[in-house]
Structures are given as C-alpha cells and as structure tokens.
Amino acid sequence: MTIRAVLFDFSGTLFRLEHDSLSAHADLMRALTAPVGVAEGLDVDPAQWERRDLDPDAHREMHLAVLAKAGAKDPERFYANLCSPPFWQAYPDTAQALGTEVPTAVVSNIAWDIRGVFARHGVENRVDEFVLSYQEGFMKPDPKIFRIACDRLGVHPSEALMVGDSVEADGGAAAIGCRVEIVEPLPTAGRPDALVQVLRKHI
C-alpha cells in the first residue's frame, strides 16, 4: 500500500528537550516527557501520572511536585522551561522530514500547545494537523488518537506511516493498520538523519 500521509511524534522524534541551563535536572526533565509509564523513582500516584497529558492543570501540579522533591531550587522556572519553545532543539533533519510531499500530522501525548516550538524553528506551516492528547481527550497508544489523525488527513490508516521514539506509545498506531517506524531519542547532535532515512524506506 502506498504511503499517503506521515504521522510524527514530537518529543524525542522531531525535537528534544535540550538547553544548557537545564544543568543537573536535564535527565529528569526529559524523563518527565516520557510518553507512557511512570518514570523510575517518581513519587506520584500512578493512575494520575498516566493521565497527566490529558489535563494541563494536573500536568503542572504533578511536575512541580516532582521537581521540588528532586531538589530543584525553582520548580516553577523549570516547569516553565519544559513548556518553553527555546528549550526544545530540532533534530538536524526535522525540517527536511516535515517537507515531504505527503500530508503530515504531529500526534503527541502532551499537555501544552507545542505549536510555538514549530513556529520558532520555522516549520509550523509544514504540519497539516496537530493532534494533541490534551485537546483530543485520548493518549497514545489508544488507537483513537491515531484514527483522528488519519481522518483529518483524509487517509486510510493503512496508507499512513507513524514515526516515533516509543514502541509502547507510538507502536499503538499498528492496531489500526498504520506502518510504524521507531527512531532512537538520542541527543540531537548524535542523530543527524534518522528521520530522512526512515522516510526514504516508505516514500
């Protein structure tokens, strides 16, 4: 089946939380962006944590609590950084990957509007649809969120490719017939062309 649309994950796929000022808390901050599961060592209610990307207020409260317990001197500032476009670095081939001739959607478990990140890097117009968990009421790997993306792009799931960094979360697209490709969420400098290589296999 010909691929007529591409669905991309956000964190760890197109962009990565990277900034010098994150310092000692950088790994924790990235752990907090994990698409599914309870990050190891976090003292949070598992049921609430699993639903954090559906409720912006709960997302903020839980993250502030975790950052405070981790010893962050200013949890409010760290949380603001987590949701701030300047703290997200694009992978070297993100712009090229989003420049494909087929329609694209970003499908993300997220509790804040990531469009500003894309605008800061000048690629917001290369995304046809943003399908974000807190706006849709569904989270990956729930098949419903992938179906929403396919419907909005006007393609059958068998004609769509999902590209992400999590087998557990992004792999959920396979349940409705999408093809799935997984890339490693490496530092941006260490992953120059993984997105382009994946797309060349299918488009």
mmCIF file of C-alpha atoms in Angstrom:
data_model
loop_
_atom_site.group_PDB
_atom_site.id
_atom_site.type_symbol
_atom_site.label_atom_id
_atom_site.label_comp_id
_atom_site.label_asym_id
_atom_site.label_seq_id
_atom_site.Cartn_x
_atom_site.Cartn_y
_atom_site.Cartn_z
ATOM 1 C CA MET A 1 0.000 0.000 0.000
ATOM 2 C CA THR A 2 1.342 3.432 -0.953
ATOM 3 C CA ILE A 3 2.065 5.791 1.941
ATOM 4 C CA ARG A 4 -0.080 8.893 1.526
ATOM 5 C CA ALA A 5 0.489 10.538 4.930
ATOM 6 C CA VAL A 6 3.023 10.610 7.752
ATOM 7 C CA LEU A 7 2.281 10.934 11.468
ATOM 8 C CA PHE A 8 5.141 12.164 13.648
ATOM 9 C CA ASP A 9 5.658 12.086 17.397
ATOM 10 C CA PHE A 10 7.012 15.302 18.947
ATOM 11 C CA SER A 11 9.421 14.752 21.856
ATOM 12 C CA GLY A 12 12.387 12.530 21.063
ATOM 13 C CA THR A 13 11.351 12.294 17.417
ATOM 14 C CA LEU A 14 11.196 15.752 15.817
ATOM 15 C CA PHE A 15 12.519 17.756 18.788
ATOM 16 C CA ARG A 16 14.379 17.092 22.024
ATOM 17 C CA LEU A 17 14.407 18.979 25.320
ATOM 18 C CA GLU A 18 17.953 20.364 25.298
ATOM 19 C CA HIS A 19 19.341 23.536 26.876
ATOM 20 C CA ASP A 20 22.495 24.372 28.804
ATOM 21 C CA SER A 21 20.552 25.961 31.671
ATOM 22 C CA LEU A 22 18.773 22.669 32.456
ATOM 23 C CA SER A 23 22.059 21.529 34.027
ATOM 24 C CA ALA A 24 21.726 18.762 36.617
ATOM 25 C CA HIS A 25 18.000 18.373 36.068
ATOM 26 C CA ALA A 26 18.179 17.750 32.325
ATOM 27 C CA ASP A 27 17.746 13.975 32.571
ATOM 28 C CA LEU A 28 14.848 14.336 34.998
ATOM 29 C CA MET A 29 13.160 16.877 32.746
ATOM 30 C CA ARG A 30 13.427 14.526 29.782
ATOM 31 C CA ALA A 31 12.133 11.636 31.889
ATOM 32 C CA LEU A 32 9.068 13.712 32.666
ATOM 33 C CA THR A 33 8.320 13.929 28.947
ATOM 34 C CA ALA A 34 8.240 10.127 28.563
ATOM 35 C CA PRO A 35 5.114 9.256 26.549
ATOM 36 C CA VAL A 36 3.863 6.424 28.773
ATOM 37 C CA GLY A 37 4.650 4.801 32.077
ATOM 38 C CA VAL A 38 5.779 6.159 35.433
ATOM 39 C CA ALA A 39 9.335 7.431 35.360
ATOM 40 C CA GLU A 40 11.503 5.381 37.698
ATOM 41 C CA GLY A 41 11.776 6.800 41.179
ATOM 42 C CA LEU A 42 8.990 9.366 40.874
ATOM 43 C CA ASP A 43 6.806 9.619 43.982
ATOM 44 C CA VAL A 44 3.478 10.114 42.228
ATOM 45 C CA ASP A 45 0.140 8.360 42.039
ATOM 46 C CA PRO A 46 0.456 6.015 39.015
ATOM 47 C CA ALA A 47 -3.151 6.497 37.899
ATOM 48 C CA GLN A 48 -2.853 10.279 37.969
ATOM 49 C CA TRP A 49 0.540 10.213 36.289
ATOM 50 C CA GLU A 50 -0.786 8.098 33.429
ATOM 51 C CA ARG A 51 -3.415 10.744 32.707
ATOM 52 C CA ARG A 52 -1.200 13.797 33.111
ATOM 53 C CA ASP A 53 -1.186 14.632 29.406
ATOM 54 C CA LEU A 54 -4.974 14.938 29.354
ATOM 55 C CA ASP A 55 -5.212 17.708 31.962
ATOM 56 C CA PRO A 56 -2.907 20.778 31.786
ATOM 57 C CA ASP A 57 -3.591 21.757 35.418
ATOM 58 C CA ALA A 58 -2.825 18.269 36.738
ATOM 59 C CA HIS A 59 0.234 18.125 34.477
ATOM 60 C CA ARG A 60 1.619 21.302 36.016
ATOM 61 C CA GLU A 61 0.872 20.325 39.614
ATOM 62 C CA MET A 62 2.450 16.872 39.311
ATOM 63 C CA HIS A 63 5.550 18.178 37.592
ATOM 64 C CA LEU A 64 6.062 20.923 40.152
ATOM 65 C CA ALA A 65 5.798 18.362 42.954
ATOM 66 C CA VAL A 66 8.301 16.011 41.306
ATOM 67 C CA LEU A 67 10.764 18.814 40.589
ATOM 68 C CA ALA A 68 10.539 20.064 44.176
ATOM 69 C CA LYS A 69 11.227 16.573 45.561
ATOM 70 C CA ALA A 70 14.183 16.283 43.192
ATOM 71 C CA GLY A 71 15.732 19.369 44.760
ATOM 72 C CA ALA A 72 15.067 21.933 42.054
ATOM 73 C CA LYS A 73 15.554 25.376 43.624
ATOM 74 C CA ASP A 74 12.878 26.947 41.447
ATOM 75 C CA PRO A 75 10.362 24.313 40.256
ATOM 76 C CA GLU A 76 8.167 26.977 38.653
ATOM 77 C CA ARG A 77 11.009 28.122 36.432
ATOM 78 C CA PHE A 78 11.969 24.590 35.484
ATOM 79 C CA TYR A 79 8.390 23.773 34.574
ATOM 80 C CA ALA A 80 8.148 26.943 32.511
ATOM 81 C CA ASN A 81 11.283 25.833 30.661
ATOM 82 C CA LEU A 82 9.731 22.451 29.950
ATOM 83 C CA CYS A 83 6.900 24.219 28.116
ATOM 84 C CA SER A 84 9.035 26.917 26.501
ATOM 85 C CA PRO A 85 9.981 26.791 22.779
ATOM 86 C CA PRO A 86 13.607 27.963 23.266
ATOM 87 C CA PHE A 87 14.329 24.846 25.345
ATOM 88 C CA TRP A 88 13.418 22.470 22.517
ATOM 89 C CA GLN A 89 16.051 21.701 19.907
ATOM 90 C CA ALA A 90 15.127 20.379 16.476
ATOM 91 C CA TYR A 91 16.877 17.305 15.116
ATOM 92 C CA PRO A 92 19.096 18.205 12.141
ATOM 93 C CA ASP A 93 16.720 16.614 9.639
ATOM 94 C CA THR A 94 13.414 17.715 11.180
ATOM 95 C CA ALA A 95 12.735 20.452 8.641
ATOM 96 C CA GLN A 96 13.559 18.122 5.766
ATOM 97 C CA ALA A 97 11.387 15.343 7.164
ATOM 98 C CA LEU A 98 8.450 17.698 7.532
ATOM 99 C CA GLY A 99 8.963 18.844 3.959
ATOM 100 C CA THR A 100 7.715 15.609 2.469
ATOM 101 C CA GLU A 101 5.164 15.936 -0.333
ATOM 102 C CA VAL A 102 2.510 13.923 1.550
ATOM 103 C CA PRO A 103 0.304 15.404 4.307
ATOM 104 C CA THR A 104 1.725 15.302 7.821
ATOM 105 C CA ALA A 105 0.329 15.313 11.349
ATOM 106 C CA VAL A 106 2.010 15.565 14.731
ATOM 107 C CA VAL A 107 0.477 13.135 17.220
ATOM 108 C CA SER A 108 1.699 13.794 20.744
ATOM 109 C CA ASN A 109 0.969 12.928 24.364
ATOM 110 C CA ILE A 110 1.316 16.476 25.638
ATOM 111 C CA ALA A 111 -0.448 18.919 27.966
ATOM 112 C CA TRP A 112 0.629 22.218 26.399
ATOM 113 C CA ASP A 113 0.485 23.750 22.938
ATOM 114 C CA ILE A 114 3.650 22.755 21.084
ATOM 115 C CA ARG A 115 2.883 24.822 18.001
ATOM 116 C CA GLY A 116 5.179 27.549 19.340
ATOM 117 C CA VAL A 117 8.156 25.179 19.111
ATOM 118 C CA PHE A 118 7.436 24.556 15.436
ATOM 119 C CA ALA A 119 6.946 28.281 14.813
ATOM 120 C CA ARG A 120 10.264 29.126 16.455
ATOM 121 C CA HIS A 121 12.012 26.754 14.049
ATOM 122 C CA GLY A 122 10.036 27.983 11.049
ATOM 123 C CA VAL A 123 8.323 24.675 10.306
ATOM 124 C CA GLU A 124 4.790 25.231 11.612
ATOM 125 C CA ASN A 125 3.457 25.505 8.051
ATOM 126 C CA ARG A 126 4.890 22.093 7.198
ATOM 127 C CA VAL A 127 2.465 20.357 9.565
ATOM 128 C CA ASP A 128 -1.094 19.911 8.351
ATOM 129 C CA GLU A 129 -2.608 18.746 11.636
ATOM 130 C CA PHE A 130 -1.620 18.835 15.305
ATOM 131 C CA VAL A 131 -3.356 16.014 17.199
ATOM 132 C CA LEU A 132 -2.527 16.650 20.866
ATOM 133 C CA SER A 133 -3.736 14.454 23.713
ATOM 134 C CA TYR A 134 -4.909 17.257 26.000
ATOM 135 C CA GLN A 135 -7.091 18.657 23.221
ATOM 136 C CA GLU A 136 -8.435 15.351 21.925
ATOM 137 C CA GLY A 137 -9.044 13.503 25.198
ATOM 138 C CA PHE A 138 -7.088 10.430 24.105
ATOM 139 C CA MET A 139 -3.458 9.405 24.604
ATOM 140 C CA LYS A 140 -1.145 7.120 22.693
ATOM 141 C CA PRO A 141 -1.212 4.120 22.457
ATOM 142 C CA ASP A 142 -5.018 4.440 22.305
ATOM 143 C CA PRO A 143 -5.889 3.714 18.651
ATOM 144 C CA LYS A 144 -8.465 6.521 18.719
ATOM 145 C CA ILE A 145 -5.847 9.278 18.624
ATOM 146 C CA PHE A 146 -4.162 7.787 15.550
ATOM 147 C CA ARG A 147 -7.513 7.356 13.833
ATOM 148 C CA ILE A 148 -8.311 11.021 14.486
ATOM 149 C CA ALA A 149 -5.061 11.987 12.773
ATOM 150 C CA CYS A 150 -5.722 9.773 9.756
ATOM 151 C CA ASP A 151 -9.285 11.030 9.414
ATOM 152 C CA ARG A 152 -8.158 14.651 9.458
ATOM 153 C CA LEU A 153 -5.543 13.957 6.811
ATOM 154 C CA GLY A 154 -8.117 12.119 4.725
ATOM 155 C CA VAL A 155 -6.274 8.808 4.506
ATOM 156 C CA HIS A 156 -6.997 5.234 5.479
ATOM 157 C CA PRO A 157 -4.720 4.075 8.331
ATOM 158 C CA SER A 158 -3.104 1.531 6.005
ATOM 159 C CA GLU A 159 -1.883 4.485 3.940
ATOM 160 C CA ALA A 160 -0.198 6.206 6.903
ATOM 161 C CA LEU A 161 3.240 5.880 8.457
ATOM 162 C CA MET A 162 3.719 6.641 12.166
ATOM 163 C CA VAL A 163 7.240 7.758 13.104
ATOM 164 C CA GLY A 164 8.055 7.943 16.808
ATOM 165 C CA ASP A 165 10.561 7.041 19.504
ATOM 166 C CA SER A 166 8.412 4.767 21.694
ATOM 167 C CA VAL A 167 7.425 1.232 20.761
ATOM 168 C CA GLU A 168 4.825 1.224 23.524
ATOM 169 C CA ALA A 169 3.200 4.583 22.719
ATOM 170 C CA ASP A 170 3.779 5.171 19.010
ATOM 171 C CA GLY A 171 3.539 1.488 18.226
ATOM 172 C CA GLY A 172 -0.148 1.732 19.072
ATOM 173 C CA ALA A 173 -0.732 3.021 15.542
ATOM 174 C CA ALA A 174 -0.221 -0.516 14.243
ATOM 175 C CA ALA A 175 -3.519 -1.519 15.872
ATOM 176 C CA ILE A 176 -5.437 0.408 13.198
ATOM 177 C CA GLY A 177 -3.183 -0.676 10.336
ATOM 178 C CA CYS A 178 -0.590 2.086 10.160
ATOM 179 C CA ARG A 179 3.005 1.248 9.421
ATOM 180 C CA VAL A 180 5.301 2.160 12.312
ATOM 181 C CA GLU A 181 8.950 3.181 12.401
ATOM 182 C CA ILE A 182 10.856 3.835 15.638
ATOM 183 C CA VAL A 183 13.840 6.184 15.954
ATOM 184 C CA GLU A 184 16.106 6.481 18.995
ATOM 185 C CA PRO A 185 15.597 9.637 21.135
ATOM 186 C CA LEU A 186 19.316 10.419 21.073
ATOM 187 C CA PRO A 187 20.827 13.877 21.613
ATOM 188 C CA THR A 188 20.166 15.958 18.520
ATOM 189 C CA ALA A 189 23.842 16.184 17.592
ATOM 190 C CA GLY A 190 24.109 12.396 17.575
ATOM 191 C CA ARG A 191 21.179 11.692 15.277
ATOM 192 C CA PRO A 192 21.666 13.663 12.068
ATOM 193 C CA ASP A 193 19.456 11.876 9.547
ATOM 194 C CA ALA A 194 17.365 9.093 11.127
ATOM 195 C CA LEU A 195 14.068 10.705 10.105
ATOM 196 C CA VAL A 196 15.093 11.107 6.492
ATOM 197 C CA GLN A 197 16.368 7.537 6.334
ATOM 198 C CA VAL A 198 13.056 6.216 7.659
ATOM 199 C CA LEU A 199 11.039 8.216 5.152
ATOM 200 C CA ARG A 200 13.182 7.024 2.252
ATOM 201 C CA LYS A 201 12.153 3.458 3.071
ATOM 202 C CA HIS A 202 8.479 4.251 2.581
ATOM 203 C CA ILE A 203 8.032 7.311 0.364
#
